[in-house]
CSV table of N, CA, C and O in Angstrom, one decimal:
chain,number,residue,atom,x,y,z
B,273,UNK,N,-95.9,28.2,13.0
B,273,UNK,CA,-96.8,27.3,12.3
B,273,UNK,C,-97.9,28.1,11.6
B,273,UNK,O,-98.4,27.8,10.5
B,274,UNK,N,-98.1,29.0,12.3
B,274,UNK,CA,-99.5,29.8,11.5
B,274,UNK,C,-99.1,30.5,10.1
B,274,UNK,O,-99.9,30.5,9.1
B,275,UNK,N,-97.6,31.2,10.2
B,275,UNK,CA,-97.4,31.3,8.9
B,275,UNK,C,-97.2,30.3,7.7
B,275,UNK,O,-97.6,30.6,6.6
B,276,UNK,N,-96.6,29.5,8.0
B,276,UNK,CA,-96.7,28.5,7.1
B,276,UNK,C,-98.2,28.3,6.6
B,276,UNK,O,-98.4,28.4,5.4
B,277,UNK,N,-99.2,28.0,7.3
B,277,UNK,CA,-100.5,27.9,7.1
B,277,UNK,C,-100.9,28.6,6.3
B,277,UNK,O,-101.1,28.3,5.1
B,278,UNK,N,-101.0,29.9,6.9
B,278,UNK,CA,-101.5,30.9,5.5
B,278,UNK,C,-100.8,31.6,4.7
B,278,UNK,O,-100.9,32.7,4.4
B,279,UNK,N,-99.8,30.4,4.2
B,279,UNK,CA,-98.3,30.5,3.2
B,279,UNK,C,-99.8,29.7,2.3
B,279,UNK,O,-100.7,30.3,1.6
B,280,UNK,N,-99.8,28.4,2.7
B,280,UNK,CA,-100.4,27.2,1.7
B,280,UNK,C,-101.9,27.4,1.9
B,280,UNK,O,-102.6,26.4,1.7
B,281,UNK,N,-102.4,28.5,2.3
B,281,UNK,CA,-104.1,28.3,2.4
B,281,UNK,C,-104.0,29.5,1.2
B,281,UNK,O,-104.8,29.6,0.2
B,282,UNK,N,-103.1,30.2,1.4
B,282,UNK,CA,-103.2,31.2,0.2
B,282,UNK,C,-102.1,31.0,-1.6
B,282,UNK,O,-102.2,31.6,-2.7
B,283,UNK,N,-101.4,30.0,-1.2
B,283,UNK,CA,-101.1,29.8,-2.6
B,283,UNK,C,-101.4,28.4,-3.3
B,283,UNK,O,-101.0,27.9,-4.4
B,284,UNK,N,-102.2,27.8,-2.3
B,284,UNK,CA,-103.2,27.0,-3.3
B,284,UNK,C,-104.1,27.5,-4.0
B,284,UNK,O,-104.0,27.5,-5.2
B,285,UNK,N,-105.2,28.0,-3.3
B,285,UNK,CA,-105.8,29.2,-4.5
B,285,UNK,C,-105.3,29.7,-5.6
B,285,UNK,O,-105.8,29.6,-6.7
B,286,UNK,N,-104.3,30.1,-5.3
B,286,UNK,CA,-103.6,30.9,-6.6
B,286,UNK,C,-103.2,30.0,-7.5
B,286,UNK,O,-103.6,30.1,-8.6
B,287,UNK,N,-102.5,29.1,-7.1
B,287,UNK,CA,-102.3,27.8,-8.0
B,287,UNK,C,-103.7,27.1,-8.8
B,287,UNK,O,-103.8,26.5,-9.9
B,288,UNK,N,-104.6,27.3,-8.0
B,288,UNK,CA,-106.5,26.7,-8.6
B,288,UNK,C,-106.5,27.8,-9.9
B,288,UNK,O,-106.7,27.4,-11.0
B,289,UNK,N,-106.2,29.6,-9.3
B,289,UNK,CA,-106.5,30.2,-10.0
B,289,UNK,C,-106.1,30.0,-11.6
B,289,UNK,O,-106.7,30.0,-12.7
B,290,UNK,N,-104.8,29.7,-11.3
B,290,UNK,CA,-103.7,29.9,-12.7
B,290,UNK,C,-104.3,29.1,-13.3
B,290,UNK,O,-104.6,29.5,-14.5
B,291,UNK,N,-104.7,27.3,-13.0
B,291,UNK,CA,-105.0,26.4,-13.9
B,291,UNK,C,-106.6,26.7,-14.4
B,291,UNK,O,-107.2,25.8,-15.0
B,292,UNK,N,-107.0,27.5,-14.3
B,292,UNK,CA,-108.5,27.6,-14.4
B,292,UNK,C,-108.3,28.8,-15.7
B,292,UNK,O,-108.9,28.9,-16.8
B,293,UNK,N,-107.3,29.6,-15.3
B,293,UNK,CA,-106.9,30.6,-16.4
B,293,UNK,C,-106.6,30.1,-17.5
B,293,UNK,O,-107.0,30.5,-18.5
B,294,UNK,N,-105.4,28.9,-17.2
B,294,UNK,CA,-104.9,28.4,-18.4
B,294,UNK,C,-105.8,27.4,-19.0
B,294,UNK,O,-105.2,27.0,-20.0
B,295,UNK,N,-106.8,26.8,-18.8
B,295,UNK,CA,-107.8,26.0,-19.3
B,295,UNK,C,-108.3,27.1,-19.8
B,295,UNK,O,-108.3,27.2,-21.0
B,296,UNK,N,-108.7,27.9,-19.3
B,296,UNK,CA,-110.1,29.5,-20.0
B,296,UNK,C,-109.2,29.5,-21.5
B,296,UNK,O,-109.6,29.3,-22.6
B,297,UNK,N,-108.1,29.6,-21.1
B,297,UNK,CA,-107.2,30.1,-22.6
B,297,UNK,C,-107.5,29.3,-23.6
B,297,UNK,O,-107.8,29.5,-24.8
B,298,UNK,N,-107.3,27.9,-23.0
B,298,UNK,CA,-106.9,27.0,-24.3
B,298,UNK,C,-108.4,27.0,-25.2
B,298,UNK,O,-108.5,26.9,-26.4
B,299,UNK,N,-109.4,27.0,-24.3
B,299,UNK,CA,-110.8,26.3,-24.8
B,299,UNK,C,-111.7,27.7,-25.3
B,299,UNK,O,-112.7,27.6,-26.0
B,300,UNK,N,-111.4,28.8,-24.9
B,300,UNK,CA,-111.9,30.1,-25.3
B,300,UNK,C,-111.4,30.7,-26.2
B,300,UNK,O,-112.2,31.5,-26.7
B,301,UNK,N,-110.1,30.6,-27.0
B,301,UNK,CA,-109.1,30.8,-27.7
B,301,UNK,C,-109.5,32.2,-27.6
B,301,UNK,O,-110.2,32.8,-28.4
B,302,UNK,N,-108.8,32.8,-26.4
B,302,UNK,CA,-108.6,34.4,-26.5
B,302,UNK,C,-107.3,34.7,-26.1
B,302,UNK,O,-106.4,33.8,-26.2
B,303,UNK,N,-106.9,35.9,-25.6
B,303,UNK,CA,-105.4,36.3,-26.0
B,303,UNK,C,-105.4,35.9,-24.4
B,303,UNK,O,-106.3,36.5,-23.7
B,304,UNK,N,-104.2,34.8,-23.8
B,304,UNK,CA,-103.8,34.1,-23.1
B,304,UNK,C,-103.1,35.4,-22.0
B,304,UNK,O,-103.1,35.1,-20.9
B,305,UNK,N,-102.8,36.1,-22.1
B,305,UNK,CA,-102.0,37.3,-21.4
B,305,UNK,C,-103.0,37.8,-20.7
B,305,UNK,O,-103.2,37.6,-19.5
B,306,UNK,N,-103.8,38.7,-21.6
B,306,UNK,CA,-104.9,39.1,-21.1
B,306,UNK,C,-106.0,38.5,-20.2
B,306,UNK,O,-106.4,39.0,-19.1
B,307,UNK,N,-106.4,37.3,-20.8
B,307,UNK,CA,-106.7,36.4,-19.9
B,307,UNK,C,-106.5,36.0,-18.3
B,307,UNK,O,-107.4,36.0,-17.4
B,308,UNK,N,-105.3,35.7,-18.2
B,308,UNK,CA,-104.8,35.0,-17.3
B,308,UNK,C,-104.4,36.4,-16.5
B,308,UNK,O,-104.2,36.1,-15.3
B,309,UNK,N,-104.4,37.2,-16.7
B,309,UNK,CA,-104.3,39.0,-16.4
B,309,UNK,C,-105.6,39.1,-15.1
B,309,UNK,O,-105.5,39.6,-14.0
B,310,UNK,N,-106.5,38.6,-15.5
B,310,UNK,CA,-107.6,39.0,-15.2
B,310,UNK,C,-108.5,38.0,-14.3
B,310,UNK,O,-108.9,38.2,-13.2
B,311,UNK,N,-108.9,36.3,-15.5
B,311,UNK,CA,-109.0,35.8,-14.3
B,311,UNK,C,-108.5,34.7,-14.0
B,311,UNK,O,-109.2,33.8,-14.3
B,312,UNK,N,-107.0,34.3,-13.3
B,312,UNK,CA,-106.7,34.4,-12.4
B,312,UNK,C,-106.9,34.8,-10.8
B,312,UNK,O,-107.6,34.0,-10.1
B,313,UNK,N,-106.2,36.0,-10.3
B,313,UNK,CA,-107.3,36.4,-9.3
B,313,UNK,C,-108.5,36.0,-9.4
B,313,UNK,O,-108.6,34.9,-8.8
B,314,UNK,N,-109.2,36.2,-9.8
B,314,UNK,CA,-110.6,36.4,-9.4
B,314,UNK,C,-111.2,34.5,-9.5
B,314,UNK,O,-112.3,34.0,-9.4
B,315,UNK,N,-110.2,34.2,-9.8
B,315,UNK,CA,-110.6,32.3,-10.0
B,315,UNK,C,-110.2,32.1,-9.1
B,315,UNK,O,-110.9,31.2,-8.6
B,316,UNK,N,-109.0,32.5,-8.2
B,316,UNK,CA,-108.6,32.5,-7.1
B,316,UNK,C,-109.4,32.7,-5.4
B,316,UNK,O,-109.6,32.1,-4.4
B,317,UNK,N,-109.6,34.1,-6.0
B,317,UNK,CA,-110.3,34.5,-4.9
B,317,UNK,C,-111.7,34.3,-4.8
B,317,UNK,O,-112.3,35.0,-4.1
B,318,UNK,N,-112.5,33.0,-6.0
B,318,UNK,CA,-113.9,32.9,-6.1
B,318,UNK,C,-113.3,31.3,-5.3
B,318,UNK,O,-114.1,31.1,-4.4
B,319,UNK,N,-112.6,30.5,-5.4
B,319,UNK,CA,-112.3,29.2,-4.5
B,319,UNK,C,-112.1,29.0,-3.4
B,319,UNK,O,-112.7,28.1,-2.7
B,320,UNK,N,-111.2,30.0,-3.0
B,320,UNK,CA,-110.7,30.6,-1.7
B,320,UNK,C,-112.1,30.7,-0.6
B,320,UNK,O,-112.2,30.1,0.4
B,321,UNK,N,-113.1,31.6,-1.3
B,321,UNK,CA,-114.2,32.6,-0.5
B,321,UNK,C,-115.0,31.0,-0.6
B,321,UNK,O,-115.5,30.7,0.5
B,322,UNK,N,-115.2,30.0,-1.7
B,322,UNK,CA,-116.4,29.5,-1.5
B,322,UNK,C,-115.6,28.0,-1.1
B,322,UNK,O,-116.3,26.9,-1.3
B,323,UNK,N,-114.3,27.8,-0.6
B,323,UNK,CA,-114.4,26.8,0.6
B,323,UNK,C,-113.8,27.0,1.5
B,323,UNK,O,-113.1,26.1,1.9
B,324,UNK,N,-113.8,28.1,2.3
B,324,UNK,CA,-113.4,29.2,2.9
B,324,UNK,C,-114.6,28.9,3.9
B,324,UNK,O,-114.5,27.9,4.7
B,325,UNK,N,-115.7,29.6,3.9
B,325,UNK,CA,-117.2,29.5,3.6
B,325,UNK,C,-117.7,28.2,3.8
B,325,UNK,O,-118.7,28.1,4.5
B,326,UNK,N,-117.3,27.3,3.3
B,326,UNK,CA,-118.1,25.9,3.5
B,326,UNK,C,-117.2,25.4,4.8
B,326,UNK,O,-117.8,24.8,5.7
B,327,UNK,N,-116.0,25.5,4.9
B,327,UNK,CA,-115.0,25.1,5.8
B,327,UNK,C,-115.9,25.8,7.4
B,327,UNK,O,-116.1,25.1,8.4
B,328,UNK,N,-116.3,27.2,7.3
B,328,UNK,CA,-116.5,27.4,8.5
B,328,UNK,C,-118.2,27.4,9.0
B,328,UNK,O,-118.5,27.6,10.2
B,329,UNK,N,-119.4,27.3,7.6
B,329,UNK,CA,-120.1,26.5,7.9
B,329,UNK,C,-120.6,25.3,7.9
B,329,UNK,O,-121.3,24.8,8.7
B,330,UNK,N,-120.0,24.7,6.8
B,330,UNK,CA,-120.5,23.1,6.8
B,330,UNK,C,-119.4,22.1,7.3
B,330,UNK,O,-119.9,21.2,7.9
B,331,UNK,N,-118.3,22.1,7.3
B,331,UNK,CA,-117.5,21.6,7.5
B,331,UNK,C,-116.1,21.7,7.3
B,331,UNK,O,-115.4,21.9,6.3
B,332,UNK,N,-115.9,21.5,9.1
B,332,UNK,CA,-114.0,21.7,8.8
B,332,UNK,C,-113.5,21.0,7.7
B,332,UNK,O,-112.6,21.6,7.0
B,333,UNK,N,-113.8,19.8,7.4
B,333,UNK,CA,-113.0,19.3,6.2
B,333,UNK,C,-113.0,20.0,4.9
B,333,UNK,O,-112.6,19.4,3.9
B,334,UNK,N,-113.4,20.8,4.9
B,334,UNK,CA,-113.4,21.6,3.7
B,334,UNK,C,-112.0,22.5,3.2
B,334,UNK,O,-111.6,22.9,2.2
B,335,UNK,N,-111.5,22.5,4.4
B,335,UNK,CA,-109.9,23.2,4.3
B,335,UNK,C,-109.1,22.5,3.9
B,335,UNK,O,-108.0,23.0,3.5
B,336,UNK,N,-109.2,20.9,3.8
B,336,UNK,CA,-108.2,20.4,3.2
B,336,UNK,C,-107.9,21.0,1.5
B,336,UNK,O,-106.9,21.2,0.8
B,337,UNK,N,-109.4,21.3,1.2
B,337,UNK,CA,-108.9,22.0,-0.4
B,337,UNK,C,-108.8,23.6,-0.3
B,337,UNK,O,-109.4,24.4,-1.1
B,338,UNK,N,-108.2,23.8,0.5
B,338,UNK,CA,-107.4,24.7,1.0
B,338,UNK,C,-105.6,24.9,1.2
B,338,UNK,O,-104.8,25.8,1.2
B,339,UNK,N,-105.5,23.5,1.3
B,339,UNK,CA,-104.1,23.0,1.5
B,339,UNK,C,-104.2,22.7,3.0
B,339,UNK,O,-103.1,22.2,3.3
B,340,UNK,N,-104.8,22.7,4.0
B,340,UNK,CA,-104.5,22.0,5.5
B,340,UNK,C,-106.1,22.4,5.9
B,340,UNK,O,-106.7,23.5,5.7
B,341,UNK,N,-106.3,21.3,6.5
B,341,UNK,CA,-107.7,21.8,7.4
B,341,UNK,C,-108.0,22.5,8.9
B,341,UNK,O,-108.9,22.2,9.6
B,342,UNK,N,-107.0,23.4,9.0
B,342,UNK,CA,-106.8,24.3,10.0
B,342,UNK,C,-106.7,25.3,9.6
B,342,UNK,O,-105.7,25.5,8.9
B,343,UNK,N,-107.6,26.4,9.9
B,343,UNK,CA,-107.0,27.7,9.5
B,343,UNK,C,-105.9,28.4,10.6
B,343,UNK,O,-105.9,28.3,11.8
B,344,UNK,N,-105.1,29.1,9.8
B,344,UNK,CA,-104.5,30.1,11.1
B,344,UNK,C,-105.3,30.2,11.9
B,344,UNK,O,-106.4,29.8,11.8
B,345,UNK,N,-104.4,31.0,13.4
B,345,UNK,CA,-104.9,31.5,14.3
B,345,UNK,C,-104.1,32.4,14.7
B,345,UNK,O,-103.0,32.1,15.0
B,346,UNK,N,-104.5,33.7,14.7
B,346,UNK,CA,-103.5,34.8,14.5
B,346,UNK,C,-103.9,35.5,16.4
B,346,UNK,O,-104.8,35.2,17.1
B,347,UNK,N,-103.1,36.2,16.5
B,347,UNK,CA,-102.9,36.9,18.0
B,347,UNK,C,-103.0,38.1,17.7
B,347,UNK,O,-101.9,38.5,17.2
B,348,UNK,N,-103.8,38.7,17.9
B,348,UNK,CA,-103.9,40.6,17.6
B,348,UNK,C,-103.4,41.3,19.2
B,348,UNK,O,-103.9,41.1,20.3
B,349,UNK,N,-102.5,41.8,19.0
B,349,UNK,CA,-102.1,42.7,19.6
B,349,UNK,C,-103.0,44.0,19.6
B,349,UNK,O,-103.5,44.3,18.6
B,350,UNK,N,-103.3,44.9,20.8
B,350,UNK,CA,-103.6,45.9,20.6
B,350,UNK,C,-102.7,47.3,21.1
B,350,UNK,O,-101.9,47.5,22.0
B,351,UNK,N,-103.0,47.6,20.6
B,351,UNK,CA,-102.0,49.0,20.8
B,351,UNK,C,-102.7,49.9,22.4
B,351,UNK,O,-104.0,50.1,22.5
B,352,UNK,N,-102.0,50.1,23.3
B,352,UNK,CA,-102.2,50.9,24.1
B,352,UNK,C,-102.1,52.4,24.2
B,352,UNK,O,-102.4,53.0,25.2
């Protein structure tokens, strides 16, 4: 279950990213490649961090615009 989780906690972002790219394109009229090259990620990982962030201070419901309002919970092994 936890992979699945941070299958869809992390390709919703990217999906936020891309439409924010392709809006930048239409309404900026710059070269759409380049654009979307660049931000992209960074539209991504500016969503991600700021309900990411709200999810773990203000409120768990914030992960639903995450794609699920649970984050993983991962098990670290340590090496002996």
């Amino acid at each position: 279950m936890n992979l699945y989780l941070s299958l869809i906690r992390t390709g919703v972002p990217a999906l936020v990213g891309w439409l924010v790219a392709l809006a930048a394109s239409h309404g900026l009229g710059l070269d759409a490649q380049a654009l979307s090259g660049v931000l992209t990620p960074v539209a991504a990982f500016c969503y991600y961090a700021v309900f990411r962030l709200a999810e773990q201070y203000v409120s768990p419901k914030f992960g639903w615009l995450l794609g699920c309002a649970r984050p993983p919970q991962y098990q670290y092994a340590l090496a002996a």
